[in-house]
């Protein structure tokens, strides 16, 4: 819960209820209080199988279900794309979009957006990480900086600068205040306030849909009604501290 204190946007729906629903309310309060009924949470049951019900050889923790279970790779990608769409909508009229989910020159990497603004080039990549402490955002940003460090020289010239912008969201709707550094360059204060809330609720909505499909087997969205123009294979996030501690020992038989 320490991540909630980082930004008021992470819990805005408690007071105003904007951009949310009763289903989202019910899910997020149980998820943040760690009372979601999953196999991995039932530590009190003697001999209970705590592995993922989808057949993965992993503990069925909330982090695994909403961030790592590849059965849900399509929904994980759509959650990611929803956030990319929010960023593109917010800044698209101000910047020049050079690349959008495309391979950049001299590299096989495909950042979500590469945009130009005046003499500045921004390499933007969105990531959704599970919040297991304040340092989870730092780890996610560091991973993106390491991944795209080699393409800085592709865009940096004597007349312009190039910068990597990791856009980080917590899977349970926690807003990373470091996102403000970039967004404040292009949007007003009032729009940024609304933008934070929209990103928070979009993320929670998709995480709730992933969880609901996991436990019921019923898909929560209609793929034919989605307008997602950019697609990129799902990338596994860095293993969380929770998962590292609970990883199932290898079977030596």
Coordinates of N, CA and C in Angstrom, one line a residue:
X1 N 0.8 -1.2 0.0 CA 0.0 0.0 0.0 C 0.8 1.3 0.0
X2 N 2.2 1.1 0.2 CA 3.0 2.3 0.3 C 3.0 3.1 -1.1
X3 N 2.7 2.4 -2.2 CA 2.7 3.0 -3.5 C 1.5 4.0 -3.6
X4 N 0.5 3.7 -2.9 CA -0.7 4.6 -3.0 C -0.3 6.1 -2.6
X5 N 0.6 6.2 -1.6 CA 0.9 7.5 -1.2 C 1.7 8.3 -2.2
X6 N 2.2 7.7 -3.2 CA 3.1 8.4 -4.2 C 2.3 9.4 -5.0
X7 N 1.0 9.2 -5.2 CA 0.2 10.1 -6.0 C -1.3 10.0 -5.6
X8 N -2.0 11.1 -5.5 CA -3.4 11.1 -5.2 C -4.2 10.4 -6.3
X9 N -3.7 10.4 -7.5 CA -4.4 9.7 -8.7 C -4.6 8.2 -8.4
X10 N -3.7 7.6 -7.7 CA -3.8 6.2 -7.5 C -5.0 5.7 -6.7
X11 N -5.6 6.7 -6.0 CA -6.8 6.3 -5.2 C -7.9 7.4 -5.4
X12 N -7.9 8.1 -6.5 CA -8.9 9.2 -6.7 C -10.3 8.7 -6.7
X13 N -10.6 7.4 -7.1 CA -11.9 6.9 -7.2 C -12.6 6.6 -5.9
X14 N -11.8 6.7 -4.8 CA -12.4 6.5 -3.5 C -13.3 7.6 -3.1
X15 N -13.0 8.8 -3.6 CA -13.8 10.0 -3.3 C -14.7 10.4 -4.4
X16 N -14.2 10.3 -5.7 CA -15.1 10.8 -6.7 C -15.7 9.8 -7.6
X17 N -15.2 8.5 -7.6 CA -15.8 7.4 -8.3 C -15.7 7.6 -9.8
X18 N -14.9 8.5 -10.3 CA -14.8 8.8 -11.8 C -14.2 7.6 -12.5
X19 N -14.7 7.4 -13.7 CA -14.1 6.4 -14.7 C -14.0 5.0 -14.1
X20 N -14.9 4.7 -13.2 CA -14.8 3.4 -12.6 C -16.2 2.7 -12.5
X21 N -16.3 1.5 -12.0 CA -17.6 0.8 -11.9 C -17.5 0.0 -10.6
X22 N -18.7 -0.5 -10.2 CA -18.7 -1.3 -9.0 C -17.8 -2.5 -9.1
X23 N -17.8 -3.2 -10.3 CA -16.9 -4.3 -10.4 C -15.4 -4.0 -10.2
X24 N -15.0 -2.8 -10.7 CA -13.6 -2.4 -10.5 C -13.4 -2.1 -9.0
X25 N -14.3 -1.4 -8.4 CA -14.2 -1.1 -7.0 C -14.0 -2.4 -6.2
X26 N -14.9 -3.4 -6.4 CA -14.8 -4.6 -5.7 C -13.5 -5.3 -5.9
X27 N -13.0 -5.3 -7.1 CA -11.7 -6.0 -7.4 C -10.6 -5.3 -6.7
X28 N -10.5 -3.9 -6.9 CA -9.3 -3.2 -6.5 C -9.0 -3.2 -5.0
X29 N -10.1 -3.1 -4.2 CA -9.9 -3.0 -2.8 C -9.5 -4.4 -2.3
X30 N -10.0 -5.5 -2.9 CA -9.6 -6.8 -2.4 C -8.1 -7.1 -2.9
X31 N -7.8 -6.6 -4.1 CA -6.5 -6.8 -4.6 C -5.4 -6.1 -3.8
X32 N -5.7 -4.8 -3.5 CA -4.7 -4.0 -2.7 C -4.6 -4.4 -1.3
X33 N -5.6 -5.0 -0.8 CA -5.6 -5.6 0.6 C -5.1 -7.0 0.7
X34 N -4.8 -7.6 -0.5 CA -4.3 -8.9 -0.6 C -5.2 -10.0 -0.1
X35 N -6.5 -9.8 -0.4 CA -7.5 -10.8 0.0 C -8.2 -11.4 -1.2
X36 N -7.5 -11.4 -2.3 CA -8.0 -12.1 -3.5 C -7.9 -13.6 -3.4
X37 N -8.9 -14.3 -3.6 CA -8.8 -15.8 -3.4 C -8.2 -16.5 -4.6
X38 N -6.9 -16.7 -4.5 CA -6.1 -17.4 -5.5 C -5.4 -18.6 -4.8
X39 N -5.0 -19.6 -5.6 CA -4.3 -20.8 -5.0 C -3.1 -20.4 -4.2
X40 N -2.3 -19.5 -4.7 CA -1.1 -19.1 -4.0 C -1.3 -18.4 -2.7
X41 N -2.5 -17.9 -2.5 CA -2.8 -17.1 -1.3 C -3.3 -18.1 -0.1
X42 N -3.6 -19.3 -0.5 CA -4.2 -20.2 0.5 C -3.1 -21.0 1.2
X43 N -2.3 -20.2 2.0 CA -1.1 -20.9 2.7 C -1.5 -21.7 3.9
X44 N -2.7 -21.5 4.4 CA -3.2 -22.2 5.6 C -3.7 -23.6 5.3
X45 N -3.9 -23.9 4.0 CA -4.5 -25.2 3.7 C -3.3 -26.3 3.5
X46 N -3.4 -27.3 4.4 CA -2.3 -28.3 4.4 C -2.4 -29.1 3.1
X47 N -1.3 -29.2 2.4 CA -1.2 -30.0 1.1 C -1.9 -29.4 -0.1
X48 N -2.4 -28.1 0.1 CA -3.1 -27.5 -1.0 C -2.1 -27.1 -2.2
X49 N -2.5 -27.4 -3.4 CA -1.7 -27.1 -4.6 C -1.8 -25.6 -4.9
X50 N -0.7 -24.9 -4.7 CA -0.6 -23.5 -4.9 C -0.3 -23.0 -6.3
X51 N -0.1 -24.0 -7.2 CA 0.4 -23.6 -8.5 C -0.8 -23.0 -9.3
X52 N -0.4 -22.4 -10.4 CA -1.4 -21.7 -11.3 C -2.4 -22.8 -11.9
X53 N -3.7 -22.4 -11.8 CA -4.7 -23.3 -12.3 C -4.7 -23.5 -13.8
X54 N -3.9 -22.6 -14.5 CA -3.8 -22.7 -16.0 C -2.7 -23.6 -16.4
X55 N -2.1 -24.3 -15.5 CA -1.1 -25.3 -15.8 C 0.4 -24.7 -15.8
X56 N 0.5 -23.5 -15.4 CA 1.9 -22.9 -15.3 C 2.6 -23.5 -14.1
X57 N 3.9 -23.7 -14.2 CA 4.6 -24.2 -13.1 C 5.1 -23.0 -12.2
X58 N 4.1 -22.2 -11.8 CA 4.4 -21.0 -11.0 C 3.4 -21.0 -9.9
X59 N 3.7 -20.3 -8.8 CA 2.8 -20.0 -7.7 C 1.7 -19.1 -8.3
X60 N 0.4 -19.4 -8.0 CA -0.7 -18.6 -8.5 C -0.9 -17.4 -7.5
X61 N 0.1 -16.4 -7.6 CA 0.0 -15.2 -6.9 C -0.7 -14.2 -7.8
X62 N -1.2 -13.1 -7.2 CA -1.8 -12.0 -8.0 C -0.8 -11.4 -9.0
X63 N 0.4 -11.3 -8.6 CA 1.4 -10.8 -9.5 C 1.5 -11.7 -10.7
X64 N 1.5 -13.0 -10.5 CA 1.6 -13.9 -11.7 C 0.4 -13.8 -12.6
X65 N -0.8 -13.7 -12.0 CA -2.0 -13.7 -12.8 C -2.1 -12.5 -13.6
X66 N -1.9 -11.3 -13.1 CA -2.2 -10.1 -13.8 C -1.0 -9.5 -14.5
X67 N 0.2 -10.1 -14.4 CA 1.4 -9.6 -15.0 C 2.2 -10.6 -15.8
X68 N 2.1 -11.9 -15.5 CA 3.1 -12.8 -16.0 C 2.4 -14.0 -16.7
X69 N 1.2 -14.4 -16.4 CA 0.6 -15.6 -16.9 C 0.4 -15.5 -18.4
X70 N 1.1 -16.3 -19.2 CA 1.1 -16.1 -20.7 C -0.2 -16.6 -21.3
X71 N -1.0 -17.3 -20.5 CA -2.4 -17.6 -21.0 C -3.1 -16.3 -21.3
X72 N -2.8 -15.2 -20.6 CA -3.5 -14.0 -20.8 C -2.7 -13.0 -21.6
X73 N -1.8 -13.4 -22.4 CA -0.9 -12.5 -23.1 C -1.6 -11.5 -24.0
X74 N -2.7 -12.0 -24.6 CA -3.5 -11.1 -25.4 C -4.1 -9.9 -24.6
X75 N -4.7 -10.2 -23.4 CA -5.2 -9.1 -22.6 C -4.1 -8.3 -22.0
X76 N -3.0 -8.9 -21.6 CA -1.8 -8.1 -21.1 C -1.4 -7.1 -22.2
X77 N -1.4 -7.5 -23.5 CA -1.0 -6.7 -24.6 C -2.0 -5.5 -24.7
X78 N -3.3 -5.9 -24.6 CA -4.3 -4.8 -24.8 C -4.3 -3.8 -23.7
X79 N -3.9 -4.2 -22.5 CA -3.8 -3.3 -21.4 C -2.6 -2.3 -21.7
X80 N -1.5 -2.9 -22.2 CA -0.4 -2.1 -22.6 C -0.8 -1.1 -23.7
X81 N -1.5 -1.6 -24.7 CA -1.8 -0.7 -25.8 C -2.8 0.4 -25.4
X82 N -3.6 0.1 -24.4 CA -4.6 1.1 -24.0 C -3.8 2.3 -23.4
X83 N -2.7 2.0 -22.7 CA -1.9 3.1 -22.1 C -1.1 3.8 -23.2
X84 N -0.6 3.1 -24.2 CA 0.1 3.7 -25.3 C -0.8 4.7 -26.0
X85 N -2.1 4.2 -26.2 CA -3.1 5.1 -26.8 C -3.4 6.4 -26.1
X86 N -3.4 6.3 -24.7 CA -3.6 7.5 -23.9 C -2.5 8.5 -24.1
X87 N -1.2 8.0 -24.1 CA -0.1 8.8 -24.2 C -0.1 9.5 -25.6
X88 N -0.4 8.7 -26.6 CA -0.4 9.2 -28.0 C -1.4 10.3 -28.2
X89 N -2.6 10.0 -27.6 CA -3.7 11.0 -27.7 C -3.3 12.3 -27.0
X90 N -2.6 12.2 -25.9 CA -2.3 13.4 -25.1 C -1.3 14.3 -25.8
X91 N -0.3 13.7 -26.4 CA 0.8 14.5 -27.0 C 0.9 14.5 -28.5
X92 N 0.0 13.7 -29.2 CA 0.1 13.5 -30.6 C -0.1 14.8 -31.4
X93 N -0.8 15.8 -30.9 CA -1.1 17.0 -31.7 C 0.1 18.0 -31.5
X94 N 1.0 17.7 -30.6 CA 2.1 18.6 -30.3 C 3.4 18.2 -30.8
X95 N 3.6 16.9 -30.8 CA 4.9 16.3 -31.3 C 4.8 15.7 -32.7
X96 N 5.9 15.4 -33.3 CA 5.9 14.7 -34.5 C 6.2 13.2 -34.2
X97 N 5.4 12.3 -34.6 CA 5.6 10.9 -34.3 C 6.4 10.3 -35.4
X98 N 7.6 9.9 -35.1 CA 8.6 9.4 -36.0 C 8.4 7.9 -36.2
X99 N 8.2 7.1 -35.1 CA 8.1 5.7 -35.2 C 7.0 5.3 -34.1
X100 N 6.2 4.4 -34.5 CA 5.1 3.9 -33.6 C 5.1 2.3 -33.7
X101 N 5.7 1.7 -32.7 CA 5.8 0.3 -32.6 C 6.5 -0.3 -33.9
X102 N 7.6 0.4 -34.3 CA 8.3 0.0 -35.4 C 9.8 -0.2 -35.1
X103 N 10.5 -1.0 -35.8 CA 11.9 -1.2 -35.6 C 12.6 0.2 -36.0
X104 N 13.5 0.6 -35.1 CA 14.2 1.8 -35.4 C 15.5 1.4 -36.2
X105 N 16.1 2.4 -36.9 CA 17.2 2.1 -37.7 C 18.4 1.5 -36.9
X106 N 19.1 0.5 -37.5 CA 20.3 -0.1 -36.9 C 19.9 -0.9 -35.6
X107 N 18.7 -1.4 -35.5 CA 18.3 -2.1 -34.3 C 17.1 -2.9 -34.6
X108 N 16.9 -4.0 -33.7 CA 15.7 -4.8 -33.8 C 14.7 -4.4 -32.8
X109 N 15.0 -3.3 -32.0 CA 14.1 -2.9 -30.9 C 12.9 -2.1 -31.5
X110 N 11.8 -2.2 -30.9 CA 10.6 -1.5 -31.3 C 10.0 -0.8 -30.1
X111 N 10.4 0.4 -29.8 CA 9.8 1.2 -28.7 C 8.4 1.6 -29.1
X112 N 7.5 1.8 -28.1 CA 6.1 2.2 -28.4 C 6.0 3.4 -29.3
X113 N 6.7 4.4 -28.9 CA 6.7 5.7 -29.7 C 8.1 6.3 -29.7
X114 N 8.4 6.9 -30.8 CA 9.6 7.8 -30.9 C 9.1 9.1 -31.5
X115 N 9.2 10.1 -30.7 CA 8.6 11.4 -31.1 C 9.7 12.5 -31.1
X116 N 9.4 13.5 -31.9 CA 10.3 14.7 -32.0 C 9.6 15.9 -31.6
X117 N 10.2 16.7 -30.8 CA 9.7 18.0 -30.3 C 10.8 19.0 -30.3
X118 N 10.7 20.0 -31.2 CA 11.8 21.0 -31.4 C 13.1 20.3 -31.7
X119 N 14.1 20.4 -30.8 CA 15.4 19.7 -31.0 C 15.6 18.5 -30.1
X120 N 14.4 18.0 -29.7 CA 14.5 16.9 -28.7 C 13.8 15.6 -29.3
X121 N 14.4 14.5 -29.1 CA 13.9 13.2 -29.5 C 13.6 12.4 -28.3
X122 N 12.4 11.9 -28.2 CA 12.0 11.1 -27.0 C 11.6 9.7 -27.4
X123 N 12.3 8.7 -26.8 CA 12.0 7.3 -27.0 C 11.1 6.8 -25.9
X124 N 9.9 6.6 -26.2 CA 8.9 6.3 -25.1 C 8.5 4.9 -25.2
X125 N 8.5 4.2 -24.0 CA 8.1 2.8 -23.9 C 7.3 2.6 -22.6
X126 N 6.1 2.1 -22.8 CA 5.2 1.9 -21.7 C 5.4 0.5 -21.0
X127 N 5.4 0.5 -19.7 CA 5.5 -0.8 -19.0 C 4.5 -0.8 -17.9
X128 N 3.9 -2.0 -17.6 CA 3.0 -2.2 -16.5 C 3.7 -3.2 -15.5
X129 N 4.0 -2.8 -14.3 CA 4.7 -3.6 -13.4 C 3.9 -3.9 -12.2
X130 N 4.1 -5.0 -11.5 CA 3.4 -5.3 -10.3 C 4.0 -4.5 -9.1
X131 N 3.2 -3.9 -8.3 CA 3.8 -3.0 -7.2 C 4.0 -3.9 -6.0
X132 N 5.3 -4.2 -5.7 CA 5.6 -4.9 -4.5 C 6.6 -4.0 -3.7
X133 N 6.4 -2.7 -3.8 CA 7.2 -1.7 -3.0 C 7.6 -0.6 -3.9
X134 N 8.0 0.5 -3.3 CA 8.3 1.7 -4.1 C 9.4 1.5 -5.1
X135 N 10.3 0.5 -4.8 CA 11.4 0.3 -5.8 C 11.0 -0.5 -7.0
X136 N 9.8 -0.9 -7.0 CA 9.3 -1.7 -8.2 C 9.3 -0.7 -9.4
X137 N 8.9 0.5 -9.2 CA 8.9 1.5 -10.3 C 10.3 1.8 -10.8
X138 N 11.2 1.9 -9.8 CA 12.6 2.1 -10.2 C 13.2 1.0 -11.0
X139 N 12.9 -0.2 -10.6 CA 13.4 -1.4 -11.4 C 12.8 -1.4 -12.8
X140 N 11.5 -1.1 -12.9 CA 10.9 -1.1 -14.3 C 11.5 0.0 -15.1
X141 N 11.8 1.2 -14.6 CA 12.5 2.3 -15.4 C 13.9 1.9 -15.8
X142 N 14.6 1.3 -14.8 CA 16.0 0.9 -15.1 C 16.0 -0.2 -16.2
X143 N 15.1 -1.1 -16.2 CA 15.0 -2.1 -17.3 C 14.8 -1.5 -18.6
X144 N 14.0 -0.5 -18.7 CA 13.8 0.2 -20.0 C 15.0 1.0 -20.4
X145 N 15.6 1.7 -19.5 CA 16.8 2.4 -19.8 C 17.9 1.5 -20.4
X146 N 18.1 0.3 -19.8 CA 19.1 -0.6 -20.2 C 18.7 -1.2 -21.6
X147 N 17.4 -1.4 -21.8 CA 17.0 -2.0 -23.1 C 17.2 -1.1 -24.3
X148 N 17.0 0.2 -24.1 CA 17.1 1.1 -25.2 C 18.3 2.0 -25.2
X149 N 19.3 1.7 -24.3 CA 20.5 2.6 -24.2 C 21.2 2.6 -25.5
X150 N 21.3 1.5 -26.2 CA 22.1 1.4 -27.5 C 21.5 2.2 -28.6
X151 N 20.3 2.6 -28.6 CA 19.7 3.3 -29.8 C 19.7 4.8 -29.6
X152 N 20.2 5.3 -28.4 CA 20.3 6.7 -28.2 C 21.2 7.3 -29.3
X153 N 22.3 6.7 -29.6 CA 23.2 7.3 -30.6 C 22.6 7.3 -32.0
X154 N 21.5 6.5 -32.3 CA 20.9 6.6 -33.6 C 20.2 7.9 -33.8
X155 N 19.7 8.5 -32.7 CA 18.9 9.7 -32.8 C 19.6 11.0 -32.4
X156 N 20.6 10.8 -31.6 CA 21.4 12.0 -31.1 C 22.3 12.5 -32.1
X157 N 22.2 13.8 -32.4 CA 23.1 14.5 -33.3 C 23.7 15.8 -32.6
X158 N 24.6 16.4 -33.3 CA 25.1 17.7 -32.7 C 24.0 18.8 -32.5
X159 N 22.9 18.6 -33.3 CA 21.8 19.7 -33.2 C 20.6 19.3 -32.4
X160 N 20.6 18.0 -31.9 CA 19.4 17.6 -31.0 C 19.9 16.7 -29.9
X161 N 18.9 16.5 -29.0 CA 19.2 15.5 -27.9 C 18.2 14.4 -28.0
X162 N 18.6 13.3 -27.4 CA 17.7 12.1 -27.4 C 17.6 11.6 -25.9
X163 N 16.4 11.2 -25.6 CA 16.2 10.7 -24.2 C 15.2 9.6 -24.2
X164 N 15.5 8.6 -23.3 CA 14.6 7.5 -23.1 C 13.5 7.8 -22.0
X165 N 12.3 7.6 -22.3 CA 11.2 7.9 -21.4 C 10.4 6.6 -21.1
X166 N 10.7 6.0 -20.0 CA 9.9 4.9 -19.5 C 8.6 5.4 -18.9
X167 N 7.5 5.0 -19.4 CA 6.2 5.4 -18.9 C 5.7 4.2 -18.1
X168 N 5.7 4.3 -16.7 CA 5.5 3.2 -15.8 C 4.1 3.3 -15.1
X169 N 3.4 2.2 -15.1 CA 2.1 2.2 -14.4 C 2.2 0.9 -13.5
X170 N 1.6 1.0 -12.3 CA 1.4 -0.2 -11.5 C 0.2 -1.0 -12.0
X171 N 0.3 -2.3 -11.9 CA -0.8 -3.2 -12.4 C -2.1 -3.0 -11.6
X172 N -2.0 -2.5 -10.4 CA -3.1 -2.2 -9.5 C -3.5 -0.8 -9.6
X173 N -3.1 -0.1 -10.6 CA -3.5 1.3 -10.8 C -2.7 2.4 -10.1
X174 N -1.5 2.0 -9.7 CA -0.7 3.0 -9.0 C 0.1 3.8 -10.1
X175 N 0.0 5.2 -9.9 CA 0.6 6.1 -10.8 C 2.0 6.4 -10.4
X176 N 3.0 6.3 -11.3 CA 4.4 6.6 -11.0 C 4.6 8.1 -11.2
X177 N 4.9 8.8 -10.1 CA 5.1 10.3 -10.3 C 6.1 10.7 -11.3
X178 N 7.1 9.8 -11.6 CA 8.1 10.1 -12.5 C 7.5 10.4 -13.9
X179 N 6.3 9.8 -14.2 CA 5.7 10.1 -15.5 C 5.4 11.6 -15.7
X180 N 5.2 12.3 -14.6 CA 4.8 13.7 -14.7 C 5.9 14.5 -15.3
X181 N 7.1 14.1 -15.1 CA 8.3 14.9 -15.7 C 8.1 15.0 -17.2
X182 N 7.7 14.0 -17.9 CA 7.6 14.1 -19.3 C 6.2 14.7 -19.7
X183 N 5.2 14.3 -19.1 CA 3.8 14.7 -19.5 C 3.7 16.3 -19.3
X184 N 4.3 16.8 -18.3 CA 4.1 18.3 -18.0 C 4.7 19.1 -19.2
X185 N 5.5 18.5 -20.0 CA 6.1 19.3 -21.1 C 5.0 19.6 -22.2
X186 N 4.0 18.8 -22.2 CA 3.1 18.8 -23.3 C 1.6 19.1 -23.0
X187 N 1.2 18.9 -21.7 CA -0.2 19.1 -21.4 C -0.4 20.0 -20.2
X188 N -1.5 20.6 -20.1 CA -1.8 21.5 -19.0 C -2.0 20.8 -17.7
X189 N -2.0 21.5 -16.6 CA -2.1 20.9 -15.3 C -3.4 20.2 -15.1
X190 N -4.5 20.9 -15.6 CA -5.8 20.3 -15.5 C -6.0 19.0 -16.3
X191 N -5.4 19.0 -17.6 CA -5.5 17.8 -18.4 C -4.6 16.7 -17.8
X192 N -3.5 17.0 -17.2 CA -2.6 16.0 -16.6 C -3.4 15.3 -15.4
X193 N -4.1 16.1 -14.7 CA -4.9 15.5 -13.6 C -5.9 14.5 -14.1
X194 N -6.6 14.9 -15.2 CA -7.5 13.9 -15.8 C -6.8 12.7 -16.4
X195 N -5.7 13.0 -17.0 CA -4.9 11.9 -17.7 C -4.5 10.9 -16.7
X196 N -4.0 11.3 -15.5 CA -3.6 10.4 -14.5 C -4.7 9.4 -14.1
X197 N -5.9 10.0 -13.9 CA -7.1 9.3 -13.5 C -7.5 8.3 -14.5
X198 N -7.4 8.7 -15.8 CA -7.8 7.8 -16.9 C -6.9 6.6 -17.0
X199 N -5.6 6.9 -16.9 CA -4.6 5.8 -16.9 C -4.7 4.8 -15.8
X200 N -5.0 5.4 -14.6 CA -5.2 4.6 -13.4 C -6.4 3.6 -13.6
X201 N -7.5 4.2 -14.0 CA -8.7 3.3 -14.2 C -8.6 2.4 -15.4
X202 N -8.0 2.8 -16.4 CA -7.8 1.9 -17.6 C -7.0 0.6 -17.1
X203 N -5.9 0.9 -16.3 CA -5.1 -0.2 -15.9 C -5.8 -1.1 -15.0
X204 N -6.5 -0.6 -14.0 CA -7.3 -1.4 -13.1 C -8.4 -2.2 -13.8
X205 N -9.0 -1.6 -14.8 CA -10.1 -2.3 -15.5 C -9.5 -3.5 -16.2
X206 N -8.4 -3.3 -16.9 CA -7.8 -4.5 -17.6 C -7.3 -5.5 -16.6
X207 N -6.7 -5.1 -15.5 CA -6.2 -6.1 -14.5 C -7.4 -6.9 -14.0
X208 N -8.5 -6.2 -13.7 CA -9.7 -6.9 -13.2 C -10.2 -7.9 -14.2
X209 N -10.2 -7.5 -15.5 CA -10.7 -8.4 -16.6 C -9.8 -9.6 -16.7
X210 N -8.5 -9.4 -16.6 CA -7.6 -10.5 -16.6 C -7.8 -11.5 -15.4
X211 N -8.0 -10.9 -14.3 CA -8.2 -11.8 -13.1 C -9.5 -12.5 -13.2
X212 N -10.6 -11.8 -13.6 CA -11.9 -12.5 -13.8 C -11.9 -13.6 -14.8
X213 N -11.2 -13.4 -15.9 CA -11.1 -14.5 -16.9 C -10.3 -15.6 -16.3
X214 N -9.3 -15.3 -15.5 CA -8.5 -16.4 -15.0 C -9.2 -17.3 -14.1
X215 N -10.1 -16.8 -13.2 CA -10.8 -17.6 -12.2 C -12.1 -18.2 -12.7
X216 N -12.7 -17.5 -13.8 CA -14.0 -18.0 -14.3 C -13.9 -18.7 -15.6
X217 N -12.9 -18.4 -16.4 CA -12.7 -18.9 -17.7 C -13.6 -18.2 -18.7
X218 N -14.2 -17.1 -18.3 CA -15.1 -16.3 -19.2 C -14.3 -15.1 -19.6
X219 N -14.2 -14.9 -20.9 CA -13.5 -13.7 -21.4 C -14.4 -12.4 -21.1
X220 N -13.7 -11.4 -20.7 CA -14.4 -10.2 -20.2 C -14.5 -9.1 -21.2
X221 N -13.9 -9.3 -22.4 CA -13.9 -8.3 -23.4 C -14.2 -8.9 -24.8
X222 N -14.7 -8.1 -25.7 CA -15.0 -8.6 -27.1 C -13.9 -8.1 -28.0
X223 N -13.0 -9.0 -28.5 CA -11.9 -8.5 -29.3 C -12.3 -7.8 -30.6
X224 N -13.5 -8.1 -31.1 CA -14.0 -7.5 -32.3 C -14.4 -6.0 -32.1
X225 N -14.6 -5.6 -30.9 CA -15.0 -4.2 -30.6 C -13.8 -3.4 -30.2
X226 N -12.6 -3.9 -30.2 CA -11.5 -3.2 -29.8 C -10.8 -2.5 -31.0
X227 N -10.5 -1.2 -30.8 CA -9.8 -0.5 -31.9 C -8.4 -0.3 -31.5
X228 N -7.6 -1.3 -31.6 CA -6.2 -1.2 -31.2 C -5.3 -1.3 -32.5
X229 N -4.6 -0.3 -32.8 CA -3.9 -0.2 -34.1 C -2.5 -0.8 -34.0
X230 N -1.9 -0.7 -32.8 CA -0.5 -1.1 -32.6 C -0.5 -2.4 -31.8
X231 N 0.3 -3.4 -32.3 CA 0.4 -4.7 -31.6 C 1.9 -5.0 -31.5
X232 N 2.2 -5.5 -30.3 CA 3.6 -5.9 -30.1 C 3.6 -7.1 -29.2
X233 N 4.4 -8.1 -29.4 CA 4.4 -9.3 -28.6 C 4.6 -8.9 -27.1
X234 N 3.9 -9.7 -26.2 CA 4.0 -9.4 -24.8 C 5.4 -9.7 -24.3
X235 N 5.9 -8.7 -23.5 CA 7.2 -8.9 -22.9 C 7.0 -9.1 -21.4
X236 N 7.6 -10.2 -20.9 CA 7.5 -10.5 -19.5 C 8.2 -9.4 -18.7
X237 N 7.6 -9.0 -17.6 CA 8.2 -8.0 -16.7 C 9.2 -8.7 -15.8
X238 N 10.0 -7.8 -15.2 CA 11.0 -8.4 -14.2 C 10.3 -9.1 -13.1
X239 N 10.8 -10.2 -12.7 CA 10.2 -11.0 -11.6 C 10.1 -10.2 -10.4
X240 N 9.0 -10.2 -9.7 CA 8.8 -9.4 -8.5 C 9.5 -10.1 -7.3
X241 N 9.7 -9.4 -6.2 CA 10.3 -9.9 -5.0 C 9.4 -11.0 -4.5
X242 N 8.0 -10.8 -4.6 CA 7.1 -11.8 -4.1 C 7.2 -13.1 -4.8
X243 N 7.3 -13.0 -6.2 CA 7.4 -14.2 -7.0 C 8.8 -15.0 -6.7
X244 N 9.8 -14.2 -6.6 CA 11.1 -14.8 -6.3 C 11.1 -15.6 -5.0
X245 N 10.4 -15.1 -4.0 CA 10.4 -15.8 -2.7 C 9.5 -17.0 -2.8
X246 N 8.5 -17.0 -3.7 CA 7.5 -18.1 -3.7 C 7.7 -19.0 -4.8
X247 N 8.7 -18.9 -5.6 CA 8.9 -19.7 -6.8 C 9.0 -21.2 -6.3
X248 N 8.3 -22.0 -7.1 CA 8.2 -23.4 -6.7 C 9.5 -24.1 -7.0
X249 N 10.0 -24.9 -6.0 CA 11.3 -25.6 -6.2 C 11.2 -26.5 -7.4
X250 N 12.3 -26.7 -8.1 CA 12.3 -27.6 -9.3 C 12.1 -29.0 -8.8
X251 N 11.4 -29.8 -9.7 CA 11.2 -31.2 -9.4 C 12.4 -32.0 -9.9
X252 N 13.1 -32.7 -9.0 CA 14.3 -33.4 -9.3 C 14.0 -34.8 -9.7
X253 N 12.7 -35.2 -9.6 CA 12.4 -36.6 -10.0 C 12.5 -36.9 -11.5

